[in-house]
Amino acid sequence: MTATKNEEEMKMLYIHKNTGVTAELTETKGSTVVLKTTDTNEIKEIGAATFKRWWKPAPLAEFDVSDDVKFDCEAEPIPTRPTASPAEPETAQADESAPDGQESATEAQGDDAKPLALSDIVKKLEGLFDLLNGLYFEGALSRPVITVQSTPRAYGHCSTKKIWNSGTEGEGESYYEINIGAEYLNRASANTAATMLHEMIHLYCRENELEETCQNSRYHNKFFKQEAEKRDLKIDYDRAIGYSLTEPTETFTEKLREAGFALEVPFARHTLTKDKSKTSRAKAHKYICAICGQEVRSTADLNLICGNCEIPMERAD
């Protein structure tokens, strides 16, 4: 049932219990609730049960909440939209488009919106690490240094050793590094979160001295696949990098939605790469001996003599 409103009624606002994000309740459709965030105007469709669990009315002193809106709280949450399959570290592919019915972060901000600072993105990624640490590792992982750096051929990486130090001359605490590739920041939230969890599994294995990779940490073995799949990731095989190709499952995506996680980044780093399609090899010339038929090919213009017949070779092209 769509909520009835008029110009004199105040907007019905709700606050997410975990993130503090505020959103206007625009309508309900059976077991589905439609929200519009007040900061980015993002449209969210969630199940009524999820809405009841994670959202609460804004203070009544500021907003008037109508009693005209009701929900079927016993209904199952709506299924998540399918997401395209991402390749994982070392194999970068084109980023996926946004699902139908969702406006992009650039459109939501408007033409006059202030660009999102990179420091804000890193802060959100740190919050994502803490969220996944609690959901899948019981908070046991130590916080690494989380970076956003250029890695055109990888969605992310986790350092094999502690490469950051908090003190001078190696006297302070040391930390691992987890990086999210700057070229792929504008992927869907669930895909970025799946990359983060992928790297956190590497971190878990390194902190516990478990061997999940070989071949200089490039090839992902079956143990990595096992650890990833029991944490709600879908893993596919690649002959070069093993069980590394990662994408989020619906269970994983639903947990993110219930926790209120969203990372809509309207930009990504554009790294210039050499266009191989425009690179052509120099044409090879063919030289033939008129007597014995000996052939030689070369990209250079040469004056050749046949060693068998001791006569100049003729260029045949």
Short mmCIF file of C-alpha atoms in Angstrom, two decimals:
data_model
loop_
_atom_site.label_atom_id
_atom_site.label_comp_id
_atom_site.label_asym_id
_atom_site.label_seq_id
_atom_site.Cartn_x
_atom_site.Cartn_y
_atom_site.Cartn_z
CA MET A 1 0.00 0.00 0.00
CA THR A 2 1.36 3.43 -0.93
CA ALA A 3 1.55 5.91 1.95
CA THR A 4 -0.84 8.86 1.53
CA LYS A 5 0.73 12.28 1.99
CA ASN A 6 -0.13 15.91 1.34
CA GLU A 7 1.85 19.13 1.41
CA GLU A 8 0.99 19.84 5.04
CA GLU A 9 2.22 16.49 6.37
CA MET A 10 5.87 16.22 7.37
CA LYS A 11 8.02 13.56 5.70
CA MET A 12 8.13 10.12 7.29
CA LEU A 13 11.80 9.58 8.12
CA TYR A 14 13.50 6.53 9.57
CA ILE A 15 17.02 6.07 10.94
CA HIS A 16 19.19 2.97 10.43
CA LYS A 17 20.10 1.59 13.85
CA ASN A 18 23.67 0.71 12.84
CA THR A 19 24.84 3.37 10.38
CA GLY A 20 22.67 6.37 11.37
CA VAL A 21 21.60 6.88 7.74
CA THR A 22 18.22 8.59 7.44
CA ALA A 23 15.70 7.74 4.73
CA GLU A 24 12.18 8.71 3.74
CA LEU A 25 9.62 5.92 3.53
CA THR A 26 8.01 6.41 0.12
CA GLU A 27 5.83 3.34 -0.30
CA THR A 28 5.25 -0.30 0.58
CA LYS A 29 4.49 -3.02 -1.94
CA GLY A 30 3.31 -6.18 -0.21
CA SER A 31 6.35 -7.44 1.68
CA THR A 32 8.67 -4.82 0.15
CA VAL A 33 9.53 -1.42 1.61
CA VAL A 34 10.82 1.42 -0.57
CA LEU A 35 13.13 3.99 1.07
CA LYS A 36 14.80 7.11 -0.28
CA THR A 37 17.95 8.23 1.56
CA THR A 38 18.02 11.90 2.52
CA ASP A 39 21.72 12.48 1.83
CA THR A 40 22.14 10.88 -1.62
CA ASN A 41 18.51 10.35 -2.74
CA GLU A 42 19.34 6.66 -3.28
CA ILE A 43 16.32 4.40 -3.70
CA LYS A 44 16.43 1.24 -1.57
CA GLU A 45 14.02 -1.70 -1.77
CA ILE A 46 14.19 -4.00 1.27
CA GLY A 47 12.04 -6.66 2.87
CA ALA A 48 9.58 -5.63 5.56
CA ALA A 49 11.21 -7.96 8.10
CA THR A 50 14.61 -6.42 7.45
CA PHE A 51 13.08 -2.96 7.71
CA LYS A 52 11.54 -3.71 11.11
CA ARG A 53 14.82 -5.13 12.38
CA TRP A 54 17.25 -2.40 11.31
CA TRP A 55 15.23 0.84 10.91
CA LYS A 56 13.52 2.93 13.56
CA PRO A 57 11.38 6.09 13.30
CA ALA A 58 13.14 9.44 13.49
CA PRO A 59 12.46 11.44 16.71
CA LEU A 60 8.80 12.45 16.89
CA ALA A 61 9.76 15.92 18.02
CA GLU A 62 11.13 16.57 14.52
CA PHE A 63 9.04 14.38 12.24
CA ASP A 64 5.43 13.23 12.19
CA VAL A 65 5.17 9.52 11.40
CA SER A 66 1.83 8.52 9.90
CA ASP A 67 -0.04 5.42 11.10
CA ASP A 68 -1.26 4.84 7.56
CA VAL A 69 1.74 2.65 6.65
CA LYS A 70 1.62 -1.04 7.63
CA PHE A 71 3.80 -4.05 6.79
CA ASP A 72 3.56 -7.81 6.59
CA CYS A 73 6.39 -8.56 9.02
CA GLU A 74 6.15 -12.33 8.61
CA ALA A 75 6.99 -12.17 4.92
CA GLU A 76 10.43 -13.12 3.63
CA PRO A 77 12.76 -10.30 2.54
CA ILE A 78 12.83 -9.65 -1.18
CA PRO A 79 15.59 -11.47 -3.08
CA THR A 80 18.68 -9.50 -4.02
CA ARG A 81 19.30 -8.53 -7.59
CA PRO A 82 21.94 -10.71 -9.29
CA THR A 83 25.37 -9.17 -9.67
CA ALA A 84 27.85 -9.72 -12.46
CA SER A 85 30.79 -12.05 -11.78
CA PRO A 86 34.02 -10.21 -10.96
CA ALA A 87 37.49 -11.56 -11.50
CA GLU A 88 39.67 -11.43 -8.41
CA PRO A 89 43.28 -10.22 -7.91
CA GLU A 90 45.65 -10.35 -10.89
CA THR A 91 42.83 -10.52 -13.47
CA ALA A 92 41.10 -7.18 -13.95
CA GLN A 93 37.96 -6.98 -16.07
CA ALA A 94 35.49 -4.28 -17.04
CA ASP A 95 33.40 -2.97 -14.15
CA GLU A 96 29.73 -3.93 -13.99
CA SER A 97 26.84 -1.57 -14.63
CA ALA A 98 24.38 -0.63 -11.89
CA PRO A 99 21.25 -2.82 -11.52
CA ASP A 100 18.05 -1.59 -13.15
CA GLY A 101 16.01 0.79 -11.02
CA GLN A 102 18.94 2.22 -9.09
CA GLU A 103 20.32 5.64 -9.93
CA SER A 104 24.06 6.00 -9.99
CA ALA A 105 25.92 7.76 -7.21
CA THR A 106 26.83 10.54 -9.63
CA GLU A 107 23.17 11.17 -10.47
CA ALA A 108 22.14 10.98 -6.82
CA GLN A 109 24.64 13.65 -5.79
CA GLY A 110 23.58 16.16 -8.40
CA ASP A 111 25.65 18.46 -10.59
CA ASP A 112 26.64 20.81 -7.75
CA ALA A 113 27.57 18.12 -5.22
CA LYS A 114 31.03 18.18 -3.68
CA PRO A 115 33.22 15.28 -4.91
CA LEU A 116 33.73 12.49 -2.40
CA ALA A 117 37.18 12.68 -0.82
CA LEU A 118 39.46 9.65 -1.05
CA SER A 119 39.90 9.80 2.73
CA ASP A 120 36.13 9.28 3.08
CA ILE A 121 36.34 6.17 0.92
CA VAL A 122 39.21 4.74 2.97
CA LYS A 123 37.20 5.38 6.13
CA LYS A 124 34.26 3.45 4.66
CA LEU A 125 36.57 0.60 3.68
CA GLU A 126 37.90 0.49 7.24
CA GLY A 127 34.32 0.26 8.47
CA LEU A 128 33.70 -2.53 5.97
CA PHE A 129 36.72 -4.42 7.32
CA ASP A 130 35.39 -4.13 10.87
CA LEU A 131 31.93 -5.31 9.75
CA LEU A 132 33.27 -8.39 7.93
CA ASN A 133 35.71 -9.11 10.74
CA GLY A 134 32.78 -9.39 13.11
CA LEU A 135 30.55 -11.37 10.73
CA TYR A 136 33.08 -13.94 9.55
CA PHE A 137 36.09 -13.98 11.90
CA GLU A 138 34.55 -13.24 15.31
CA GLY A 139 36.61 -10.04 15.39
CA ALA A 140 39.87 -12.02 15.58
CA LEU A 141 41.74 -10.34 12.71
CA SER A 142 44.11 -7.51 13.50
CA ARG A 143 43.37 -4.29 11.62
CA PRO A 144 45.72 -3.87 8.64
CA VAL A 145 46.59 -0.63 6.89
CA ILE A 146 43.88 -0.24 4.25
CA THR A 147 44.93 1.60 1.10
CA VAL A 148 43.53 2.62 -2.27
CA GLN A 149 46.29 2.36 -4.86
CA SER A 150 46.56 1.86 -8.60
CA THR A 151 46.47 -1.84 -9.53
CA PRO A 152 45.14 -2.03 -13.11
CA ARG A 153 45.31 -5.84 -13.22
CA ALA A 154 43.89 -6.58 -9.76
CA TYR A 155 40.78 -5.75 -7.77
CA GLY A 156 42.83 -5.92 -4.56
CA HIS A 157 45.72 -7.51 -2.71
CA CYS A 158 46.91 -8.45 0.77
CA SER A 159 50.61 -8.14 1.55
CA THR A 160 52.43 -11.38 2.36
CA LYS A 161 54.32 -9.68 5.19
CA LYS A 162 53.81 -6.79 7.61
CA ILE A 163 55.09 -3.92 5.48
CA TRP A 164 53.83 -0.93 7.53
CA ASN A 165 55.40 0.29 10.77
CA SER A 166 54.00 2.82 13.22
CA GLY A 167 57.36 3.92 14.65
CA THR A 168 60.70 5.15 13.40
CA GLU A 169 63.53 2.80 12.45
CA GLY A 170 61.29 -0.24 12.88
CA GLU A 171 60.64 0.29 16.59
CA GLY A 172 56.83 0.51 16.47
CA GLU A 173 54.03 -1.95 15.70
CA SER A 174 54.01 -3.59 12.26
CA TYR A 175 50.94 -4.16 10.10
CA TYR A 176 49.82 -6.00 7.00
CA GLU A 177 48.36 -4.07 4.05
CA ILE A 178 45.08 -4.65 2.26
CA ASN A 179 44.64 -2.62 -0.92
CA ILE A 180 41.54 -2.02 -3.00
CA GLY A 181 42.37 -1.21 -6.62
CA ALA A 182 41.72 2.44 -7.45
CA GLU A 183 40.62 1.55 -10.97
CA TYR A 184 37.64 -0.43 -9.66
CA LEU A 185 36.26 1.70 -6.83
CA ASN A 186 33.00 2.32 -8.66
CA ARG A 187 31.91 -1.32 -8.78
CA ALA A 188 28.76 -2.43 -6.97
CA SER A 189 29.00 -2.43 -3.17
CA ALA A 190 28.69 -6.22 -2.89
CA ASN A 191 31.51 -6.77 -5.38
CA THR A 192 33.86 -4.42 -3.52
CA ALA A 193 32.92 -6.10 -0.24
CA ALA A 194 33.59 -9.53 -1.78
CA THR A 195 37.06 -8.35 -2.78
CA MET A 196 37.67 -7.10 0.77
CA LEU A 197 36.58 -10.45 2.24
CA HIS A 198 38.79 -12.28 -0.28
CA GLU A 199 41.82 -10.33 0.96
CA MET A 200 40.78 -10.79 4.60
CA ILE A 201 40.87 -14.56 4.09
CA HIS A 202 44.47 -14.18 2.94
CA LEU A 203 45.14 -12.13 6.08
CA TYR A 204 43.48 -14.80 8.25
CA CYS A 205 45.69 -17.50 6.71
CA ARG A 206 48.87 -15.47 7.16
CA GLU A 207 48.14 -14.62 10.76
CA ASN A 208 47.49 -18.31 11.47
CA GLU A 209 50.35 -19.68 9.31
CA LEU A 210 48.02 -21.50 6.92
CA GLU A 211 49.06 -22.14 3.31
CA GLU A 212 46.30 -20.97 1.00
CA THR A 213 48.52 -20.04 -1.97
CA CYS A 214 51.64 -21.17 -3.80
CA GLN A 215 53.77 -20.00 -6.73
CA ASN A 216 54.80 -16.74 -5.03
CA SER A 217 51.30 -16.27 -3.55
CA ARG A 218 49.71 -16.15 -7.00
CA TYR A 219 48.02 -19.56 -7.25
CA HIS A 220 45.03 -20.04 -4.91
CA ASN A 221 44.69 -23.65 -3.73
CA LYS A 222 41.67 -25.70 -2.63
CA PHE A 223 42.16 -24.68 0.99
CA PHE A 224 41.56 -21.05 0.01
CA LYS A 225 38.42 -22.13 -1.88
CA GLN A 226 37.18 -23.95 1.22
CA GLU A 227 37.78 -20.97 3.52
CA ALA A 228 36.12 -18.57 1.07
CA GLU A 229 33.02 -20.67 0.39
CA LYS A 230 32.25 -21.18 4.07
CA ARG A 231 32.22 -17.38 4.34
CA ASP A 232 29.49 -16.90 1.71
CA LEU A 233 31.71 -16.27 -1.34
CA LYS A 234 31.34 -18.01 -4.71
CA ILE A 235 34.69 -19.21 -6.08
CA ASP A 236 35.50 -20.23 -9.65
CA TYR A 237 38.67 -21.77 -11.06
CA ASP A 238 41.23 -20.20 -13.39
CA ARG A 239 44.14 -22.24 -14.74
CA ALA A 240 46.67 -19.48 -14.10
CA ILE A 241 45.63 -18.30 -10.63
CA GLY A 242 43.66 -21.26 -9.27
CA TYR A 243 40.54 -20.91 -7.11
CA SER A 244 40.65 -17.13 -7.09
CA LEU A 245 37.75 -15.80 -9.18
CA THR A 246 35.37 -14.39 -6.59
CA GLU A 247 31.82 -13.09 -6.55
CA PRO A 248 29.30 -12.44 -3.77
CA THR A 249 26.54 -14.92 -3.03
CA GLU A 250 23.00 -13.79 -2.25
CA THR A 251 23.54 -14.76 1.39
CA PHE A 252 26.57 -12.47 1.54
CA THR A 253 24.72 -9.63 -0.18
CA GLU A 254 21.75 -9.96 2.18
CA LYS A 255 24.00 -9.76 5.24
CA LEU A 256 25.48 -6.53 3.88
CA ARG A 257 22.01 -5.10 3.32
CA GLU A 258 20.86 -6.04 6.80
CA ALA A 259 23.92 -4.32 8.25
CA GLY A 260 23.20 -1.20 6.17
CA PHE A 261 26.50 -1.27 4.28
CA ALA A 262 26.66 0.71 1.05
CA LEU A 263 29.69 2.05 -0.81
CA GLU A 264 28.58 4.00 -3.85
CA VAL A 265 31.68 5.67 -5.27
CA PRO A 266 31.00 7.92 -8.29
CA PHE A 267 34.56 7.78 -9.61
CA ALA A 268 37.54 5.50 -10.18
CA ARG A 269 41.12 6.02 -11.30
CA HIS A 270 41.67 6.00 -15.05
CA THR A 271 45.03 4.38 -15.74
CA LEU A 272 46.38 4.79 -19.24
CA THR A 273 47.54 1.51 -20.75
CA LYS A 274 49.16 0.75 -24.06
CA ASP A 275 46.62 -0.06 -26.75
CA LYS A 276 47.89 -3.36 -28.15
CA SER A 277 45.39 -3.19 -31.01
CA LYS A 278 47.26 -0.19 -32.45
CA THR A 279 50.67 -1.85 -32.19
CA SER A 280 51.69 -3.69 -35.34
CA ARG A 281 54.85 -5.59 -36.09
CA ALA A 282 57.14 -4.44 -38.86
CA LYS A 283 56.57 -6.36 -42.06
CA ALA A 284 59.13 -9.07 -42.74
CA HIS A 285 60.77 -9.20 -46.17
CA LYS A 286 61.51 -12.49 -47.92
CA TYR A 287 64.80 -13.07 -49.74
CA ILE A 288 65.25 -16.05 -52.12
CA CYS A 289 68.24 -17.58 -53.88
CA ALA A 290 67.38 -17.99 -57.56
CA ILE A 291 69.49 -21.17 -57.86
CA CYS A 292 68.87 -23.32 -54.74
CA GLY A 293 65.66 -21.68 -53.51
CA GLN A 294 67.00 -20.93 -50.02
CA GLU A 295 64.70 -18.45 -48.22
CA VAL A 296 65.49 -15.85 -45.55
CA ARG A 297 63.09 -13.43 -43.83
CA SER A 298 64.05 -10.14 -42.22
CA THR A 299 62.31 -6.91 -41.19
CA ALA A 300 65.35 -4.94 -42.35
CA ASP A 301 66.41 -4.09 -45.88
CA LEU A 302 69.50 -6.23 -46.47
CA ASN A 303 71.93 -7.16 -49.23
CA LEU A 304 72.27 -10.92 -48.76
CA ILE A 305 74.45 -13.47 -50.53
CA CYS A 306 73.55 -17.16 -50.59
CA GLY A 307 76.32 -19.07 -48.84
CA ASN A 308 75.71 -22.17 -50.96
CA CYS A 309 75.58 -20.61 -54.41
CA GLU A 310 77.57 -17.42 -53.72
CA ILE A 311 75.10 -15.21 -55.58
CA PRO A 312 73.04 -12.26 -54.32
CA MET A 313 69.64 -13.27 -52.94
CA GLU A 314 66.61 -11.59 -54.48
CA ARG A 315 63.89 -9.89 -52.48
CA ALA A 316 60.59 -11.62 -53.27
CA ASP A 317 57.98 -9.14 -51.95
#
